[in-house]
GROMACS .gro file of C-alpha atoms in nm:
model
  312
    1UNK     CA    1   2.475  -0.930   2.615
    2UNK     CA    2   2.750  -0.747   2.496
    3UNK     CA    3   2.813  -0.962   2.248
    4UNK     CA    4   2.469  -0.878   2.098
    5UNK     CA    5   2.492  -0.514   2.160
    6UNK     CA    6   2.807  -0.511   1.968
    7UNK     CA    7   2.639  -0.677   1.697
    8UNK     CA    8   2.406  -0.393   1.660
    9UNK     CA    9   2.562  -0.107   1.390
   10UNK     CA   10   2.495   0.260   1.436
   11UNK     CA   11   2.365   0.305   1.050
   12UNK     CA   12   2.335   0.027   0.775
   13UNK     CA   13   2.414   0.048   0.392
   14UNK     CA   14   2.115   0.033   0.144
   15UNK     CA   15   2.266  -0.120  -0.139
   16UNK     CA   16   1.975  -0.153  -0.382
   17UNK     CA   17   2.152  -0.142  -0.745
   18UNK     CA   18   2.447   0.031  -0.637
   19UNK     CA   19   2.630  -0.200  -0.859
   20UNK     CA   20   2.507  -0.029  -1.151
   21UNK     CA   21   2.535   0.326  -1.135
   22UNK     CA   22   2.411   0.416  -1.469
   23UNK     CA   23   2.076   0.323  -1.335
   24UNK     CA   24   2.079   0.601  -1.081
   25UNK     CA   25   1.949   0.866  -1.283
   26UNK     CA   26   1.676   0.736  -1.410
   27UNK     CA   27   1.558   0.550  -1.094
   28UNK     CA   28   1.567   0.919  -0.907
   29UNK     CA   29   1.378   1.061  -1.158
   30UNK     CA   30   1.095   0.784  -1.162
   31UNK     CA   31   1.091   0.775  -0.752
   32UNK     CA   32   1.095   1.197  -0.811
   33UNK     CA   33   0.821   1.232  -1.024
   34UNK     CA   34   0.639   0.940  -0.870
   35UNK     CA   35   0.631   1.075  -0.549
   36UNK     CA   36   0.552   1.378  -0.667
   37UNK     CA   37   0.231   1.232  -0.851
   38UNK     CA   38   0.157   1.029  -0.495
   39UNK     CA   39   0.152   1.351  -0.286
   40UNK     CA   40  -0.073   1.561  -0.508
   41UNK     CA   41  -0.305   1.272  -0.644
   42UNK     CA   42  -0.377   1.127  -0.261
   43UNK     CA   43  -0.419   1.453  -0.129
   44UNK     CA   44  -0.638   1.589  -0.349
   45UNK     CA   45  -0.845   1.249  -0.298
   46UNK     CA   46  -0.852   1.333   0.085
   47UNK     CA   47  -0.958   1.683   0.015
   48UNK     CA   48  -1.254   1.660  -0.172
   49UNK     CA   49  -1.380   1.355   0.020
   50UNK     CA   50  -1.340   1.572   0.338
   51UNK     CA   51  -1.519   1.918   0.118
   52UNK     CA   52  -1.738   1.769  -0.127
   53UNK     CA   53  -2.054   1.667   0.103
   54UNK     CA   54  -2.190   1.403  -0.205
   55UNK     CA   55  -1.859   1.207  -0.113
   56UNK     CA   56  -1.934   1.200   0.278
   57UNK     CA   57  -1.994   0.794   0.203
   58UNK     CA   58  -1.835   0.497   0.361
   59UNK     CA   59  -1.673   0.408  -0.019
   60UNK     CA   60  -1.485   0.757   0.025
   61UNK     CA   61  -1.441   0.730   0.384
   62UNK     CA   62  -1.255   0.403   0.326
   63UNK     CA   63  -1.102   0.552  -0.016
   64UNK     CA   64  -0.945   0.842   0.240
   65UNK     CA   65  -0.800   0.612   0.436
   66UNK     CA   66  -0.614   0.414   0.156
   67UNK     CA   67  -0.487   0.779   0.037
   68UNK     CA   68  -0.348   0.822   0.393
   69UNK     CA   69  -0.151   0.457   0.390
   70UNK     CA   70   0.002   0.572   0.019
   71UNK     CA   71   0.076   0.891   0.150
   72UNK     CA   72   0.232   0.743   0.452
   73UNK     CA   73   0.394   0.421   0.304
   74UNK     CA   74   0.581   0.619  -0.002
   75UNK     CA   75   0.700   0.926   0.249
   76UNK     CA   76   0.879   0.672   0.510
   77UNK     CA   77   1.028   0.547   0.172
   78UNK     CA   78   1.092   0.742  -0.093
   79UNK     CA   79   1.268   1.069   0.024
   80UNK     CA   80   1.544   0.865   0.190
   81UNK     CA   81   1.572   0.705  -0.153
   82UNK     CA   82   1.647   1.004  -0.300
   83UNK     CA   83   1.867   1.152  -0.066
   84UNK     CA   84   2.073   0.811  -0.102
   85UNK     CA   85   2.090   0.810  -0.504
   86UNK     CA   86   2.246   1.147  -0.461
   87UNK     CA   87   2.482   1.054  -0.214
   88UNK     CA   88   2.830   0.813  -0.219
   89UNK     CA   89   2.784   0.688   0.075
   90UNK     CA   90   2.413   0.542   0.096
   91UNK     CA   91   2.297   0.489   0.462
   92UNK     CA   92   2.050   0.488   0.691
   93UNK     CA   93   2.077   0.539   1.068
   94UNK     CA   94   1.987   0.261   1.303
   95UNK     CA   95   1.679   0.438   1.428
   96UNK     CA   96   1.588   0.497   1.072
   97UNK     CA   97   1.603   0.187   0.955
   98UNK     CA   98   1.363   0.056   1.244
   99UNK     CA   99   1.129   0.359   1.210
  100UNK     CA  100   1.109   0.247   0.814
  101UNK     CA  101   1.061  -0.127   0.892
  102UNK     CA  102   0.759  -0.058   1.154
  103UNK     CA  103   0.594   0.150   0.962
  104UNK     CA  104   0.621  -0.032   0.622
  105UNK     CA  105   0.537  -0.341   0.792
  106UNK     CA  106   0.215  -0.169   0.940
  107UNK     CA  107   0.086   0.034   0.657
  108UNK     CA  108   0.069  -0.298   0.389
  109UNK     CA  109  -0.073  -0.490   0.705
  110UNK     CA  110  -0.348  -0.218   0.699
  111UNK     CA  111  -0.397  -0.185   0.289
  112UNK     CA  112  -0.388  -0.563   0.324
  113UNK     CA  113  -0.714  -0.558   0.519
  114UNK     CA  114  -0.853  -0.178   0.437
  115UNK     CA  115  -0.885  -0.371   0.019
  116UNK     CA  116  -1.119  -0.660   0.224
  117UNK     CA  117  -1.361  -0.409   0.382
  118UNK     CA  118  -1.399  -0.155   0.033
  119UNK     CA  119  -1.518  -0.489  -0.138
  120UNK     CA  120  -1.733  -0.554   0.166
  121UNK     CA  121  -1.851  -0.209   0.168
  122UNK     CA  122  -1.928  -0.251  -0.223
  123UNK     CA  123  -2.113  -0.606  -0.140
  124UNK     CA  124  -2.351  -0.405   0.049
  125UNK     CA  125  -2.361  -0.123  -0.140
  126UNK     CA  126  -2.500  -0.310  -0.441
  127UNK     CA  127  -2.636  -0.614  -0.316
  128UNK     CA  128  -2.798  -0.495  -0.016
  129UNK     CA  129  -2.879  -0.086  -0.143
  130UNK     CA  130  -3.253  -0.066   0.045
  131UNK     CA  131  -3.039  -0.151   0.374
  132UNK     CA  132  -2.730  -0.025   0.304
  133UNK     CA  133  -2.744   0.323   0.518
  134UNK     CA  134  -2.868   0.134   0.820
  135UNK     CA  135  -2.581  -0.159   0.811
  136UNK     CA  136  -2.300   0.071   0.677
  137UNK     CA  137  -2.378   0.354   0.975
  138UNK     CA  138  -2.070   0.602   1.064
  139UNK     CA  139  -1.984   0.407   1.367
  140UNK     CA  140  -1.915   0.087   1.198
  141UNK     CA  141  -1.686   0.271   0.942
  142UNK     CA  142  -1.510   0.428   1.202
  143UNK     CA  143  -1.472   0.058   1.412
  144UNK     CA  144  -1.395  -0.117   1.093
  145UNK     CA  145  -1.145   0.162   0.970
  146UNK     CA  146  -0.996   0.123   1.328
  147UNK     CA  147  -1.004  -0.205   1.323
  148UNK     CA  148  -0.761  -0.218   1.002
  149UNK     CA  149  -0.540  -0.001   1.169
  150UNK     CA  150  -0.466  -0.138   1.496
  151UNK     CA  151  -0.436  -0.513   1.331
  152UNK     CA  152  -0.154  -0.346   1.069
  153UNK     CA  153   0.040  -0.214   1.365
  154UNK     CA  154  -0.012  -0.508   1.604
  155UNK     CA  155   0.126  -0.751   1.283
  156UNK     CA  156   0.432  -0.461   1.251
  157UNK     CA  157   0.530  -0.462   1.643
  158UNK     CA  158   0.536  -0.823   1.628
  159UNK     CA  159   0.770  -0.919   1.290
  160UNK     CA  160   0.941  -0.612   1.390
  161UNK     CA  161   1.018  -0.713   1.726
  162UNK     CA  162   1.135  -1.060   1.608
  163UNK     CA  163   1.345  -0.965   1.322
  164UNK     CA  164   1.517  -0.695   1.511
  165UNK     CA  165   1.600  -0.879   1.791
  166UNK     CA  166   1.798  -1.148   1.642
  167UNK     CA  167   2.188  -1.049   1.657
  168UNK     CA  168   2.337  -0.892   1.342
  169UNK     CA  169   2.687  -0.992   1.193
  170UNK     CA  170   2.664  -0.730   0.912
  171UNK     CA  171   2.507  -0.374   0.802
  172UNK     CA  172   2.506  -0.365   0.429
  173UNK     CA  173   2.113  -0.441   0.348
  174UNK     CA  174   2.041  -0.528   0.011
  175UNK     CA  175   1.759  -0.379  -0.074
  176UNK     CA  176   1.642   0.041  -0.129
  177UNK     CA  177   1.475  -0.008   0.235
  178UNK     CA  178   1.492  -0.179   0.497
  179UNK     CA  179   1.295  -0.466   0.438
  180UNK     CA  180   1.207  -0.784   0.679
  181UNK     CA  181   1.333  -1.032   0.411
  182UNK     CA  182   1.691  -0.809   0.390
  183UNK     CA  183   1.742  -0.766   0.752
  184UNK     CA  184   1.707  -1.164   0.826
  185UNK     CA  185   1.982  -1.194   0.585
  186UNK     CA  186   2.220  -1.012   0.792
  187UNK     CA  187   2.158  -1.204   1.107
  188UNK     CA  188   2.428  -1.396   1.291
  189UNK     CA  189   2.254  -1.714   1.328
  190UNK     CA  190   2.038  -1.947   1.083
  191UNK     CA  191   1.727  -1.832   0.999
  192UNK     CA  192   1.560  -2.084   0.803
  193UNK     CA  193   1.306  -2.102   1.042
  194UNK     CA  194   1.224  -1.737   1.055
  195UNK     CA  195   1.200  -1.713   0.693
  196UNK     CA  196   0.935  -2.046   0.660
  197UNK     CA  197   0.723  -1.880   0.913
  198UNK     CA  198   0.749  -1.553   0.750
  199UNK     CA  199   0.619  -1.763   0.413
  200UNK     CA  200   0.375  -1.930   0.561
  201UNK     CA  201   0.201  -1.695   0.800
  202UNK     CA  202   0.189  -1.453   0.465
  203UNK     CA  203   0.141  -1.624   0.194
  204UNK     CA  204  -0.208  -1.782   0.338
  205UNK     CA  205  -0.309  -1.452   0.484
  206UNK     CA  206  -0.288  -1.288   0.198
  207UNK     CA  207  -0.455  -1.597   0.031
  208UNK     CA  208  -0.741  -1.544   0.310
  209UNK     CA  209  -0.823  -1.175   0.216
  210UNK     CA  210  -0.794  -1.258  -0.152
  211UNK     CA  211  -1.040  -1.526  -0.136
  212UNK     CA  212  -1.305  -1.254   0.113
  213UNK     CA  213  -1.285  -1.060  -0.182
  214UNK     CA  214  -1.372  -1.291  -0.454
  215UNK     CA  215  -1.643  -1.396  -0.282
  216UNK     CA  216  -1.780  -1.071  -0.245
  217UNK     CA  217  -1.756  -0.987  -0.572
  218UNK     CA  218  -1.904  -1.304  -0.696
  219UNK     CA  219  -2.248  -1.179  -0.511
  220UNK     CA  220  -2.197  -0.858  -0.644
  221UNK     CA  221  -2.156  -0.996  -1.034
  222UNK     CA  222  -2.424  -1.190  -0.926
  223UNK     CA  223  -2.629  -0.915  -0.853
  224UNK     CA  224  -2.530  -0.704  -1.136
  225UNK     CA  225  -2.578  -0.935  -1.363
  226UNK     CA  226  -2.984  -0.894  -1.258
  227UNK     CA  227  -2.955  -0.513  -1.323
  228UNK     CA  228  -3.163  -0.443  -1.643
  229UNK     CA  229  -3.047  -0.077  -1.720
  230UNK     CA  230  -2.743   0.034  -1.844
  231UNK     CA  231  -2.695   0.326  -1.631
  232UNK     CA  232  -2.723   0.088  -1.331
  233UNK     CA  233  -2.428  -0.150  -1.545
  234UNK     CA  234  -2.233   0.156  -1.574
  235UNK     CA  235  -2.243   0.233  -1.185
  236UNK     CA  236  -2.181  -0.091  -1.056
  237UNK     CA  237  -1.890  -0.121  -1.290
  238UNK     CA  238  -1.714   0.205  -1.241
  239UNK     CA  239  -1.683   0.133  -0.870
  240UNK     CA  240  -1.599  -0.176  -0.837
  241UNK     CA  241  -1.406  -0.191  -1.148
  242UNK     CA  242  -1.162   0.096  -0.972
  243UNK     CA  243  -1.122  -0.154  -0.659
  244UNK     CA  244  -1.046  -0.447  -0.859
  245UNK     CA  245  -0.779  -0.262  -1.085
  246UNK     CA  246  -0.624  -0.201  -0.699
  247UNK     CA  247  -0.660  -0.520  -0.556
  248UNK     CA  248  -0.507  -0.714  -0.837
  249UNK     CA  249  -0.213  -0.470  -0.832
  250UNK     CA  250  -0.163  -0.496  -0.471
  251UNK     CA  251  -0.206  -0.857  -0.374
  252UNK     CA  252  -0.027  -0.997  -0.724
  253UNK     CA  253   0.266  -0.760  -0.655
  254UNK     CA  254   0.268  -0.860  -0.278
  255UNK     CA  255   0.241  -1.240  -0.355
  256UNK     CA  256   0.494  -1.273  -0.659
  257UNK     CA  257   0.732  -1.071  -0.369
  258UNK     CA  258   0.672  -1.391  -0.137
  259UNK     CA  259   0.650  -1.665  -0.353
  260UNK     CA  260   1.012  -1.591  -0.559
  261UNK     CA  261   1.264  -1.858  -0.471
  262UNK     CA  262   1.608  -1.760  -0.307
  263UNK     CA  263   1.851  -1.700  -0.596
  264UNK     CA  264   2.071  -1.353  -0.706
  265UNK     CA  265   1.830  -1.355  -1.008
  266UNK     CA  266   1.518  -1.341  -0.821
  267UNK     CA  267   1.668  -1.086  -0.542
  268UNK     CA  268   1.684  -0.818  -0.865
  269UNK     CA  269   1.325  -0.919  -0.989
  270UNK     CA  270   1.200  -0.873  -0.562
  271UNK     CA  271   1.380  -0.554  -0.548
  272UNK     CA  272   1.142  -0.429  -0.891
  273UNK     CA  273   0.884  -0.591  -0.766
  274UNK     CA  274   0.890  -0.408  -0.401
  275UNK     CA  275   0.964  -0.061  -0.606
  276UNK     CA  276   0.635  -0.151  -0.799
  277UNK     CA  277   0.448  -0.226  -0.499
  278UNK     CA  278   0.537   0.116  -0.294
  279UNK     CA  279   0.612   0.378  -0.514
  280UNK     CA  280   0.390   0.307  -0.858
  281UNK     CA  281   0.096   0.161  -0.715
  282UNK     CA  282   0.040   0.479  -0.462
  283UNK     CA  283   0.107   0.661  -0.784
  284UNK     CA  284  -0.135   0.493  -1.004
  285UNK     CA  285  -0.451   0.427  -0.722
  286UNK     CA  286  -0.550   0.802  -0.729
  287UNK     CA  287  -0.522   0.760  -1.094
  288UNK     CA  288  -0.729   0.480  -1.148
  289UNK     CA  289  -1.033   0.579  -0.890
  290UNK     CA  290  -1.044   0.953  -1.042
  291UNK     CA  291  -1.056   0.817  -1.454
  292UNK     CA  292  -1.317   0.610  -1.368
  293UNK     CA  293  -1.538   0.728  -1.145
  294UNK     CA  294  -1.770   1.031  -1.243
  295UNK     CA  295  -1.847   1.178  -0.873
  296UNK     CA  296  -1.440   1.191  -0.823
  297UNK     CA  297  -1.369   1.379  -1.122
  298UNK     CA  298  -1.690   1.622  -1.085
  299UNK     CA  299  -1.555   1.686  -0.764
  300UNK     CA  300  -1.172   1.783  -0.800
  301UNK     CA  301  -1.284   2.017  -1.113
  302UNK     CA  302  -1.510   2.223  -0.836
  303UNK     CA  303  -1.168   2.210  -0.647
  304UNK     CA  304  -0.983   2.326  -0.892
  305UNK     CA  305  -1.191   2.600  -0.942
  306UNK     CA  306  -1.211   2.687  -0.555
  307UNK     CA  307  -0.789   2.703  -0.572
  308UNK     CA  308  -0.745   2.909  -0.901
  309UNK     CA  309  -1.108   3.108  -0.814
  310UNK     CA  310  -1.261   2.995  -1.215
  311UNK     CA  311  -1.640   3.058  -1.213
  312UNK     CA  312  -1.841   2.910  -1.477
   0.00000   0.00000   0.00000
């Protein structure tokens, strides 16, 4: 027991790309600008979805949940990254590292399932329009959202416990934040079985939700092809197109991270993919949904009118 306790450091050093200091200014600007846009974009979506009665629908309820996920995920990692870039010693406390690991795993799992629920919601809206309000009632929406969050945090507690239980023989994390794969590399014991388990659990799990989403959109595509009016086509593609783009960014990046071979080159690629997944994607999501959604754009204009007292 004493040996294990002694192997737990009080803090970790986050290496990131510290071997390339000339990139730090670029990263600082990108992280800061992305974080600002992430905050304003996602907070705006949450506000308009709450304030505008026309947006009190399941679609915007789940979109608000996605915005909360993106806000919490970036807030758990980006501020620490910005602080470390400005310091010579790029450290994070053990408690901060544990919190980061728990939150990132939980929110990643929550978003994974939430995107499936959002595709199911679009399936019902387009394929069962007359029964949609009866099937997708408020209580079911709350239950589905709760299931997403509970599943995400349950998976996080399990994976984090297994990762943190292993004795550590190092304190230099080869990443920008505390990630499962980066922490496993600090273990004193052979982690081949853990890494294999991580791969054979995460990749099939990602493929199953992705398959469910694709099945939903196969039925949606069949229903859309039967629509005769151009307005109906525009509305269907407006609501489904944004979600498909977000799904492609999320699952494409996640699968890329887990399928990378273990090499020095792929480590850097994995870091960049993690940054794209954890920083750029939450920034792009509000833009993707807003630019392709007439109702959201109208609600944003009304919100700005209230804030700045603009009167038409």
